[in-house]
mmCIF file of C-alpha atoms in Angstrom:
data_model
loop_
_atom_site.group_PDB
_atom_site.id
_atom_site.type_symbol
_atom_site.label_atom_id
_atom_site.label_comp_id
_atom_site.label_asym_id
_atom_site.label_seq_id
_atom_site.Cartn_x
_atom_site.Cartn_y
_atom_site.Cartn_z
ATOM 1 C CA MET A 1359 4.276 -3.132 -36.649
ATOM 2 C CA ASN A 1360 7.634 -1.624 -35.707
ATOM 3 C CA LEU A 1361 8.094 -2.465 -32.032
ATOM 4 C CA ASP A 1362 11.191 -0.273 -31.778
ATOM 5 C CA ARG A 1363 8.977 2.811 -31.684
ATOM 6 C CA LEU A 1364 5.272 2.456 -30.973
ATOM 7 C CA GLN A 1365 2.936 5.309 -31.790
ATOM 8 C CA ALA A 1366 1.744 7.259 -28.750
ATOM 9 C CA ASN A 1367 -1.952 7.554 -27.939
ATOM 10 C CA ARG A 1368 -3.135 10.078 -25.362
ATOM 11 C CA PHE A 1369 -5.740 10.392 -22.611
ATOM 12 C CA THR A 1370 -6.393 12.789 -19.752
ATOM 13 C CA SER A 1371 -6.272 11.943 -16.053
ATOM 14 C CA GLY A 1372 -7.403 14.884 -13.952
ATOM 15 C CA ASP A 1373 -5.403 17.816 -15.291
ATOM 16 C CA VAL A 1374 -2.553 15.700 -16.680
ATOM 17 C CA GLU A 1375 -2.326 14.395 -20.246
ATOM 18 C CA LEU A 1376 -0.691 10.994 -20.494
ATOM 19 C CA ALA A 1377 0.748 8.903 -23.315
ATOM 20 C CA PHE A 1378 0.140 5.193 -23.781
ATOM 21 C CA TYR A 1379 0.949 2.582 -26.398
ATOM 22 C CA GLU A 1380 -0.800 -0.525 -27.687
ATOM 23 C CA ALA A 1381 0.498 -3.669 -29.374
ATOM 24 C CA GLY A 1382 -0.150 -7.391 -29.497
ATOM 25 C CA ASN A 1383 -3.471 -9.102 -30.126
ATOM 26 C CA PRO A 1384 -6.364 -6.590 -30.045
ATOM 27 C CA GLU A 1385 -8.703 -9.452 -29.071
ATOM 28 C CA GLY A 1386 -6.412 -10.903 -26.422
ATOM 29 C CA LEU A 1387 -6.608 -10.563 -22.662
ATOM 30 C CA PRO A 1388 -5.182 -7.175 -21.670
ATOM 31 C CA VAL A 1389 -1.889 -6.639 -19.861
ATOM 32 C CA LEU A 1390 -1.138 -3.120 -18.608
ATOM 33 C CA LEU A 1391 2.564 -2.344 -18.147
ATOM 34 C CA ILE A 1392 3.697 0.376 -15.699
ATOM 35 C CA HIS A 1393 7.352 1.364 -15.902
ATOM 36 C CA GLY A 1394 9.802 2.374 -13.212
ATOM 37 C CA PHE A 1395 11.272 5.667 -12.042
ATOM 38 C CA ALA A 1396 13.241 7.656 -14.666
ATOM 39 C CA SER A 1397 12.271 5.114 -17.330
ATOM 40 C CA THR A 1398 9.628 5.120 -20.065
ATOM 41 C CA ALA A 1399 7.297 2.587 -21.632
ATOM 42 C CA HIS A 1400 9.812 2.072 -24.428
ATOM 43 C CA VAL A 1401 12.901 1.791 -22.221
ATOM 44 C CA ASN A 1402 11.231 -0.513 -19.680
ATOM 45 C CA TRP A 1403 9.016 -2.655 -21.892
ATOM 46 C CA VAL A 1404 9.628 -2.285 -25.630
ATOM 47 C CA PHE A 1405 13.420 -2.349 -25.888
ATOM 48 C CA PRO A 1406 13.898 -5.293 -23.434
ATOM 49 C CA GLY A 1407 11.404 -7.356 -25.455
ATOM 50 C CA TRP A 1408 8.426 -7.469 -23.098
ATOM 51 C CA VAL A 1409 5.916 -6.066 -25.595
ATOM 52 C CA LYS A 1410 7.041 -8.585 -28.217
ATOM 53 C CA THR A 1411 7.023 -11.481 -25.721
ATOM 54 C CA LEU A 1412 3.552 -10.743 -24.393
ATOM 55 C CA GLY A 1413 2.164 -9.996 -27.844
ATOM 56 C CA GLU A 1414 3.456 -13.289 -29.220
ATOM 57 C CA ALA A 1415 1.795 -15.033 -26.273
ATOM 58 C CA GLY A 1416 -1.545 -13.675 -27.483
ATOM 59 C CA TYR A 1417 -2.057 -10.768 -25.077
ATOM 60 C CA ARG A 1418 -3.273 -7.274 -25.802
ATOM 61 C CA VAL A 1419 -0.406 -5.136 -24.497
ATOM 62 C CA ILE A 1420 -0.890 -1.598 -23.180
ATOM 63 C CA ALA A 1421 2.027 0.390 -21.789
ATOM 64 C CA ILE A 1422 1.723 3.788 -20.116
ATOM 65 C CA ASP A 1423 4.246 6.606 -19.826
ATOM 66 C CA ASN A 1424 3.805 7.655 -16.193
ATOM 67 C CA ARG A 1425 3.314 11.328 -15.444
ATOM 68 C CA GLY A 1426 6.710 13.035 -15.401
ATOM 69 C CA HIS A 1427 8.116 10.531 -17.878
ATOM 70 C CA GLY A 1428 8.324 9.811 -21.594
ATOM 71 C CA GLN A 1429 5.757 11.638 -23.702
ATOM 72 C CA SER A 1430 3.375 12.342 -20.817
ATOM 73 C CA ASP A 1431 2.970 15.705 -19.078
ATOM 74 C CA LYS A 1432 5.754 16.525 -16.632
ATOM 75 C CA PRO A 1433 4.585 18.594 -13.655
ATOM 76 C CA HIS A 1434 7.355 20.065 -11.491
ATOM 77 C CA ASP A 1435 5.211 20.091 -8.332
ATOM 78 C CA PRO A 1436 5.991 17.146 -6.003
ATOM 79 C CA GLU A 1437 2.313 17.021 -5.003
ATOM 80 C CA ALA A 1438 1.527 15.616 -8.447
ATOM 81 C CA TYR A 1439 3.441 12.402 -7.817
ATOM 82 C CA HIS A 1440 1.886 10.661 -4.849
ATOM 83 C CA PRO A 1441 1.366 6.983 -5.785
ATOM 84 C CA GLU A 1442 -2.371 7.344 -5.218
ATOM 85 C CA SER A 1443 -2.455 9.871 -8.094
ATOM 86 C CA MET A 1444 -0.305 7.713 -10.351
ATOM 87 C CA ALA A 1445 -2.460 4.677 -9.585
ATOM 88 C CA ALA A 1446 -5.506 6.758 -10.508
ATOM 89 C CA ASP A 1447 -3.840 7.429 -13.879
ATOM 90 C CA ALA A 1448 -3.549 3.685 -14.487
ATOM 91 C CA ALA A 1449 -7.137 3.104 -13.353
ATOM 92 C CA GLY A 1450 -8.268 5.871 -15.683
ATOM 93 C CA LEU A 1451 -6.539 4.222 -18.631
ATOM 94 C CA ILE A 1452 -8.137 0.846 -17.882
ATOM 95 C CA GLU A 1453 -11.526 2.561 -17.770
ATOM 96 C CA GLU A 1454 -10.795 4.683 -20.858
ATOM 97 C CA LEU A 1455 -10.058 1.543 -22.871
ATOM 98 C CA ASN A 1456 -12.754 -0.527 -21.124
ATOM 99 C CA ILE A 1457 -10.335 -3.413 -20.573
ATOM 100 C CA GLY A 1458 -10.905 -4.244 -16.918
ATOM 101 C CA PRO A 1459 -10.163 -6.482 -15.228
ATOM 102 C CA ALA A 1460 -6.630 -6.489 -16.651
ATOM 103 C CA HIS A 1461 -3.377 -8.129 -15.734
ATOM 104 C CA VAL A 1462 -1.157 -5.340 -14.425
ATOM 105 C CA MET A 1463 2.618 -5.547 -14.331
ATOM 106 C CA GLY A 1464 4.833 -2.872 -12.807
ATOM 107 C CA TYR A 1465 8.564 -2.594 -12.329
ATOM 108 C CA SER A 1466 10.173 -0.824 -9.334
ATOM 109 C CA MET A 1467 8.179 2.389 -8.884
ATOM 110 C CA GLY A 1468 5.706 0.845 -11.310
ATOM 111 C CA ALA A 1469 5.270 -2.076 -8.922
ATOM 112 C CA ARG A 1470 4.397 0.354 -6.133
ATOM 113 C CA ILE A 1471 1.877 2.067 -8.426
ATOM 114 C CA THR A 1472 0.464 -1.353 -9.318
ATOM 115 C CA ALA A 1473 0.021 -2.174 -5.637
ATOM 116 C CA PHE A 1474 -1.841 1.079 -4.958
ATOM 117 C CA LEU A 1475 -4.005 0.455 -8.038
ATOM 118 C CA ALA A 1476 -4.872 -3.111 -7.042
ATOM 119 C CA LEU A 1477 -5.645 -2.150 -3.446
ATOM 120 C CA SER A 1478 -7.793 0.853 -4.333
ATOM 121 C CA ARG A 1479 -9.554 -0.549 -7.428
ATOM 122 C CA PRO A 1480 -9.470 -4.364 -7.191
ATOM 123 C CA GLU A 1481 -12.347 -4.701 -9.644
ATOM 124 C CA LEU A 1482 -10.022 -3.410 -12.405
ATOM 125 C CA VAL A 1483 -7.256 -5.938 -11.747
ATOM 126 C CA ARG A 1484 -7.106 -9.593 -12.857
ATOM 127 C CA SER A 1485 -3.626 -10.226 -11.437
ATOM 128 C CA VAL A 1486 -0.470 -8.284 -10.580
ATOM 129 C CA VAL A 1487 3.216 -8.724 -11.249
ATOM 130 C CA PHE A 1488 5.538 -6.799 -8.963
ATOM 131 C CA GLY A 1489 8.948 -6.627 -10.627
ATOM 132 C CA GLY A 1490 12.000 -5.169 -8.926
ATOM 133 C CA LEU A 1491 10.190 -4.437 -5.656
ATOM 134 C CA GLY A 1492 9.529 -6.818 -2.782
ATOM 135 C CA MET A 1493 9.443 -5.866 0.885
ATOM 136 C CA GLY A 1494 10.783 -2.474 -0.135
ATOM 137 C CA MET A 1495 7.205 -1.416 -0.819
ATOM 138 C CA ILE A 1496 6.412 -2.186 2.835
ATOM 139 C CA ASP A 1497 9.650 -1.266 4.641
ATOM 140 C CA GLY A 1498 11.053 1.373 2.294
ATOM 141 C CA VAL A 1499 14.066 1.289 0.016
ATOM 142 C CA GLY A 1500 16.462 3.579 1.861
ATOM 143 C CA ASP A 1501 17.143 7.284 1.624
ATOM 144 C CA TRP A 1502 16.541 8.477 -1.929
ATOM 145 C CA ASP A 1503 17.013 12.192 -1.222
ATOM 146 C CA ALA A 1504 20.480 11.846 -2.722
ATOM 147 C CA ILE A 1505 18.836 10.886 -6.008
ATOM 148 C CA ALA A 1506 16.758 14.068 -6.070
ATOM 149 C CA GLU A 1507 19.906 16.066 -5.333
ATOM 150 C CA ALA A 1508 21.801 14.240 -8.074
ATOM 151 C CA LEU A 1509 19.078 15.084 -10.573
ATOM 152 C CA LEU A 1510 19.240 18.776 -9.792
ATOM 153 C CA VAL A 1511 22.974 19.476 -10.114
ATOM 154 C CA ALA A 1512 24.397 20.704 -13.392
ATOM 155 C CA SER A 1513 26.499 17.666 -14.227
ATOM 156 C CA LEU A 1514 26.970 14.000 -13.361
ATOM 157 C CA ASP A 1515 30.556 14.905 -12.472
ATOM 158 C CA GLU A 1516 29.221 16.704 -9.379
ATOM 159 C CA VAL A 1517 27.516 13.556 -8.008
ATOM 160 C CA SER A 1518 29.425 11.361 -5.561
ATOM 161 C CA ASP A 1519 26.591 9.225 -4.131
ATOM 162 C CA GLU A 1520 26.642 5.835 -5.896
ATOM 163 C CA ARG A 1521 22.870 5.429 -6.219
ATOM 164 C CA GLY A 1522 22.516 9.083 -7.158
ATOM 165 C CA ARG A 1523 25.080 8.621 -9.947
ATOM 166 C CA MET A 1524 23.258 5.537 -11.243
ATOM 167 C CA PHE A 1525 19.905 7.266 -11.575
ATOM 168 C CA ARG A 1526 21.366 10.566 -12.815
ATOM 169 C CA ALA A 1527 23.220 8.696 -15.559
ATOM 170 C CA PHE A 1528 20.002 6.825 -16.420
ATOM 171 C CA ALA A 1529 18.039 10.094 -16.547
ATOM 172 C CA ASP A 1530 20.653 11.641 -18.814
ATOM 173 C CA GLN A 1531 20.605 8.553 -21.038
ATOM 174 C CA THR A 1532 16.814 8.725 -21.424
ATOM 175 C CA LYS A 1533 16.912 12.531 -21.896
ATOM 176 C CA SER A 1534 14.421 12.953 -19.070
ATOM 177 C CA ASP A 1535 13.049 16.137 -17.510
ATOM 178 C CA ARG A 1536 15.225 16.138 -14.398
ATOM 179 C CA LEU A 1537 13.077 18.677 -12.526
ATOM 180 C CA ALA A 1538 10.023 16.458 -12.976
ATOM 181 C CA LEU A 1539 11.958 13.390 -11.839
ATOM 182 C CA ALA A 1540 13.290 15.192 -8.772
ATOM 183 C CA ALA A 1541 9.716 16.160 -7.873
ATOM 184 C CA CYS A 1542 8.561 12.583 -8.485
ATOM 185 C CA ILE A 1543 11.167 10.917 -6.287
ATOM 186 C CA ARG A 1544 10.286 13.158 -3.337
ATOM 187 C CA THR A 1545 6.647 12.058 -3.049
ATOM 188 C CA SER A 1546 6.211 8.755 -4.918
ATOM 189 C CA ARG A 1547 7.651 6.551 -2.143
ATOM 190 C CA THR A 1548 4.598 6.195 0.102
ATOM 191 C CA LEU A 1549 4.730 2.792 1.774
ATOM 192 C CA VAL A 1550 2.115 0.107 1.245
ATOM 193 C CA ASN A 1551 0.213 -0.917 4.377
ATOM 194 C CA PRO A 1552 1.156 -4.542 5.225
ATOM 195 C CA GLU A 1553 -2.235 -5.341 6.758
ATOM 196 C CA GLU A 1554 -4.041 -4.009 3.714
ATOM 197 C CA ILE A 1555 -1.965 -5.997 1.239
ATOM 198 C CA GLY A 1556 -2.258 -9.030 3.509
ATOM 199 C CA ARG A 1557 -6.053 -8.929 3.114
ATOM 200 C CA ALA A 1558 -5.915 -8.528 -0.667
ATOM 201 C CA ASP A 1559 -7.132 -11.455 -2.747
ATOM 202 C CA PHE A 1560 -5.591 -10.850 -6.177
ATOM 203 C CA PRO A 1561 -3.037 -13.307 -7.640
ATOM 204 C CA ALA A 1562 0.481 -11.881 -7.468
ATOM 205 C CA LEU A 1563 3.930 -12.730 -8.790
ATOM 206 C CA ILE A 1564 6.906 -10.961 -7.208
ATOM 207 C CA GLY A 1565 10.091 -11.059 -9.287
ATOM 208 C CA VAL A 1566 13.346 -9.726 -7.824
ATOM 209 C CA GLY A 1567 16.945 -10.159 -8.942
ATOM 210 C CA THR A 1568 19.204 -12.075 -6.565
ATOM 211 C CA ARG A 1569 21.701 -9.187 -6.748
ATOM 212 C CA ASP A 1570 19.093 -6.444 -6.369
ATOM 213 C CA ASP A 1571 20.059 -4.277 -3.376
ATOM 214 C CA ILE A 1572 17.046 -1.959 -3.754
ATOM 215 C CA ALA A 1573 13.924 -4.136 -3.978
ATOM 216 C CA GLY A 1574 13.835 -5.975 -0.662
ATOM 217 C CA SER A 1575 12.823 -9.608 -0.275
ATOM 218 C CA ALA A 1576 10.304 -11.086 -2.711
ATOM 219 C CA GLN A 1577 9.806 -14.091 -0.446
ATOM 220 C CA GLU A 1578 8.914 -11.983 2.596
ATOM 221 C CA LEU A 1579 6.361 -9.987 0.646
ATOM 222 C CA ALA A 1580 4.856 -13.149 -0.829
ATOM 223 C CA SER A 1581 4.518 -14.623 2.663
ATOM 224 C CA LEU A 1582 2.381 -11.629 3.701
ATOM 225 C CA MET A 1583 -0.057 -12.119 0.851
ATOM 226 C CA ARG A 1584 -2.840 -14.644 0.350
ATOM 227 C CA ARG A 1585 -2.168 -15.576 -3.266
ATOM 228 C CA ALA A 1586 1.419 -14.700 -4.092
ATOM 229 C CA ARG A 1587 4.517 -16.417 -5.450
ATOM 230 C CA ALA A 1588 8.119 -15.180 -5.299
ATOM 231 C CA LEU A 1589 10.415 -15.511 -8.308
ATOM 232 C CA ASP A 1590 14.199 -15.227 -8.002
ATOM 233 C CA ILE A 1591 15.855 -13.717 -11.080
ATOM 234 C CA PRO A 1592 19.328 -15.266 -10.881
ATOM 235 C CA ASN A 1593 22.454 -13.093 -10.854
ATOM 236 C CA ARG A 1594 20.642 -9.911 -11.839
ATOM 237 C CA ASP A 1595 20.702 -6.516 -10.131
ATOM 238 C CA HIS A 1596 17.929 -3.914 -10.132
ATOM 239 C CA MET A 1597 18.695 -2.592 -13.600
ATOM 240 C CA LEU A 1598 19.425 -5.886 -15.359
ATOM 241 C CA SER A 1599 16.491 -7.915 -14.029
ATOM 242 C CA VAL A 1600 13.995 -6.159 -16.276
ATOM 243 C CA GLY A 1601 14.567 -8.034 -19.525
ATOM 244 C CA ASP A 1602 15.844 -11.313 -18.086
ATOM 245 C CA LYS A 1603 14.633 -14.519 -19.762
ATOM 246 C CA VAL A 1604 13.905 -16.205 -16.409
ATOM 247 C CA PHE A 1605 11.678 -13.267 -15.474
ATOM 248 C CA LYS A 1606 9.842 -13.432 -18.790
ATOM 249 C CA ALA A 1607 9.289 -17.171 -18.582
ATOM 250 C CA GLY A 1608 8.067 -16.874 -15.000
ATOM 251 C CA VAL A 1609 5.596 -14.145 -15.896
ATOM 252 C CA LEU A 1610 4.211 -16.053 -18.881
ATOM 253 C CA ASP A 1611 3.750 -19.154 -16.725
ATOM 254 C CA PHE A 1612 2.037 -17.116 -14.002
ATOM 255 C CA LEU A 1613 -0.335 -15.385 -16.424
ATOM 256 C CA ALA A 1614 -1.225 -18.700 -18.059
ATOM 257 C CA GLN A 1615 -2.026 -20.219 -14.674
ATOM 258 C CA VAL A 1616 -4.205 -17.266 -13.698
ATOM 259 C CA ASP A 1617 -6.017 -17.338 -17.032
ATOM 260 C CA ALA A 1618 -6.647 -21.075 -16.643
ATOM 261 C CA GLY A 1619 -7.990 -20.591 -13.125
ATOM 262 C CA GLU A 1620 -5.103 -22.608 -11.683
ATOM 263 C CA PHE A 1621 -3.485 -19.989 -9.477
#
């Protein structure tokens, strides 16, 4: 199988058609991967080697293109992008494939979606990995209105905000629908309730780069949760943490412990 370009499968969630991809061991325990804002399943999970790594470890790997991204439908209405709706997409895919409970791993916005999924449908979730998002899912990650504005101007040359430039350049690189992304960033940042996540009983790994100025503290989030471990990804920022070998090794160790009933 050519992991550089997996074939898209499709399913419907509400009135939105979504793309997803499968690889790895069809008989293995399932891992659902949920990518971050302005990314895709391929950019977040295939190209950095996650699909290959998890497949070689014996897992059945499923990766979704979130609404507004990749080969999925791209509504331009901000009301389509509340994390509750995006979590319902992920739940719908787990049910469509009849793979619950599944390990679920999300990065950045995907970590927020994973949290909303695990809190609303815990019976579908075996464990969670929150990558690139720690206390930011509780406290917020700053003012991202500048990112929406950066996505809507005609050219990157018109963007002066540093974070806006970073995400606009990323959106241009991935040839994304910038109107859909601007709608997504306006409504996808709903905060997770700290008391609710504090009561949750699913195993969790929280991986954040030591140079990540977006995610917030992994350790603080882990301390709020009953069954959570923080993982520092050394010398990596928000963008470069994704494919880091320390992150991969930590996730494989965590999944193995959960599967062995040792976490």
